[in-house]
Amino acid sequence: MRAITMLTSFLFCLATPLSAQLYAPFRFEHNDRTVDLLTIMQETHTPYLSVALDYGGGDTTFTASTTEQELSDDALFPVGAASSAPMIVLILQLVEAGKIKLDAPINDYLTSLELPLNQGQEVTVRDLLLMKPKLGSGYKPRGFAAGKPRPTLLEQARQLSPKGTRKPDKSLEHGGWILLQLLLEDYYGEDLQTIADREIFTPLCLESMIYASELPDKLVSRAPAGHDKDGSPWPGGYQRYVATGSHGLWTTPLDYTRFVRALFDIRDGKTKSILQPATLQMAMKRAYGFRSLLFHVGQDGEPYWGGNAKGYYFTLMVNAKENWISVVAMNRQLNWQLGGPVAGQAGLLAKQWRSTDQLGLFLQPTDLDDPTLKAIEHYAFYKGIRTERIMAKQGFPAEITATPAYVYQSPAGRAIYSGRHDSPEAIEQFIRSSQLEPRKMVADEQQQVLVLQRGRQRVSLPLKWTAPTGTTPADALPEQLQRQISAALQQATGFRQMQEASLTALDRRIYLDLHPYRNADGSYAMSYALFSQFNCHTQVADNFGSPVLIGDMGKGVEALATAINENLEKMLPDESGLVPGFVSTDTPLSSWEALGWSLSPEVSASQATDLYAAPMAISGNYRVSLTKEDKPGLFFSFPSPLDRYSGEVRELTANFLFNATGTSLSGEVVLPTASIATGSGSLDTYVLGDILKSKKYPKASLSFTNVPVTGNWVAGQAKQLTIPAELTVRGKTYPISIDAAFTPEASGKMDASATFELDFRSVFGSPGPDGPDNIRRRLGFRSALSLAPAAK
């Protein structure tokens, strides 16, 4: 059995509760597979893992366990080489106080011994902080087993002998930490723990930080035993290190995170406590290879560190630009496969918690193992979208009639995904397009339709009566026969005739087309085809090879209804992907507001401030070129309730030309038709082949010339334009009207957005997807582009 404990923590000494199912979206590539957090822990023989995250607005921690015993949030871990950071702060305090100088020889401050020269040169304090001298101590100190004799710190220091200088980007030697610890203990006449507790740990309220070679008895129970790479327990529980300033710091990940946050707050002038800002600004700059005086620093300027006390592994990762700090500790030897990836993915949570976008996953217990659900959680995780699982026992709003349901909300509005729930690509596209503009939730009002009520969910069965063909066919199927067929369908399927039915996003539609062939004797050979609402061009089931014979008096309608019902029963189960699991009427009814999903006021209303802005000069070319790797800039869909037929354009180029005074605009947008995607492979094939004929007409374009632009251009203010344009597609040109907005920025760039509609039937010669005629004709486009001035 495995146990997971989700634990909330405190901002320094003040409680700040924060709950989330943090571990769910984590994914890792391991042994050529994508696995979750618990799986990779098991496969790398890691019993316990503890993570702390400071996300810029507070901090939190969570733990994971692959054993029957849960891990406490106050569990202590050794941090290996990262032990030196608090000790370095103590050195910097002495530098700041003028007690020592960075570029003075270390021998000026050591009273216990004198370090030999390094190839004729004195070793300085700065040299040791940057880990420059080779001191013969090896890459990592080995430590000592429980109960074994151990030398003193001074005896270890006497074994050090400088032998040259480490190359900037080569492996580190840690002997310098022994000398720096000795310097501090010589200066203060106290052990390192006493000094650090008084000067750092107590002022910063870090109650779980301790320098110790041997843990005090009262703390042993808080330290999970270390493990080797094969999962075997470390003899004696852990390794003992004499040089505690090098490898002997024990802490909770949360306290280490708070320690690092305190240093950044001081550096940035937010607080003044244990050091001055200028000191830390100097100490955090990359100075020798990847070393600063205080931390390792990457080429991106971001601090990081790792530590490998025997039987354990520790990782610190910082992203100052995105304002998060992540610390991971585990009780398994040198588990680099887990440390860095977990720390980096934990940092993604910071983006989520600060995001105004949120994705609600409305679920019933049977949905929890759905691989699509996990894929979407992971997608949102990487895109910085806050994700929340909402279970049926919490109560669902009335619009949630089936699960899994994906609901996107931003300050601009709320949208419910209405497509196939087993299509990750389509759901991701829904999220991307909703970020641009949440789709409206408009009910589909149907008349005279067969409806199956399943809990809260409705499944409709619109009937399409095709005119008879064959020998002396009538103009239409006789009404009496239509009524008989409808009655037989109701008897066989459980669907019931309704005068009016209102269907929402999570209700479903299954379309039934009936094709009668009239024989010479007046009987009918009846063929049928069933279509899902997700695929208007390919039937899910049909009987085209074996039509049902129906006499002119209706004999045979029961056989027809039975055959149709057999196919319907295959389409209705959740595993078909066509109709999600319905929500029981016993599910509590809850409002969006009660679930914490209130919509914010319109952003424009809150920003309606009348400030003077100077006119800008706009002229020349503005361009954009999007590739497959870029965020799509153009989306299209039919209106609700057919908005599940939607897609995006993944490649396009655009050129906009303003005249010298910015009072006239011409432009052209060109896209390869093959870059259009709908989120469904089969539908893509149909759209690109039958509708767009992309092989014959590989490009589509929009163009317009000399559109008048009135008024001044002002940074940050949108200029609304109605643009008469020409659309060229499939070798023909059509006039269209575009509603556009151009917003210049002070930087010289410009944001452009646009919407327009096509009459699908007249442009593409197709009736469009099954649905209301006034809806299926309207294919709407919306776009958002960032334009850059062309180089002169």
CSV table of C-alpha atoms in Angstrom, one decimal, residues 3 5 100 124 220 258 262 282 289-290 301 342 365 370 436 452-453 455 468 525 542 583 615 629 636 652 697 700 742:
chain,number,residue,atom,x,y,z
A,3,ALA,CA,0.4,6.6,1.2
A,5,THR,CA,0.1,13.1,2.6
A,100,ILE,CA,37.5,40.1,7.7
A,124,THR,CA,42.2,34.1,0.2
A,220,VAL,CA,16.2,11.2,15.4
A,258,ARG,CA,12.3,30.3,3.7
A,262,ALA,CA,14.8,35.7,3.2
A,282,MET,CA,27.5,41.2,-4.7
A,289,GLY,CA,32.5,29.5,-13.6
A,290,PHE,CA,29.1,28.6,-12.2
A,301,GLY,CA,21.6,34.1,-13.8
A,342,VAL,CA,10.5,17.5,-9.4
A,365,PRO,CA,-15.0,8.6,-9.1
A,370,ASP,CA,-9.2,8.4,-17.4
A,436,LEU,CA,-8.3,34.2,-26.4
A,452,LEU,CA,-33.4,10.2,-23.7
A,453,GLN,CA,-33.1,11.5,-20.2
A,455,GLY,CA,-29.9,11.6,-14.9
A,468,PRO,CA,-37.9,8.3,-51.1
A,525,ALA,CA,-36.5,-0.8,-48.3
A,542,ASP,CA,-25.4,2.2,-40.8
A,583,VAL,CA,-24.5,13.0,-13.7
A,615,PRO,CA,-0.5,60.6,-30.3
A,629,GLU,CA,6.0,25.8,-32.7
A,636,PHE,CA,-12.5,29.1,-36.2
A,652,LEU,CA,0.6,32.0,-41.2
A,697,TYR,CA,-5.1,24.8,-53.5
A,700,ALA,CA,-5.5,30.7,-48.7
A,742,PHE,CA,-5.2,47.5,-33.7
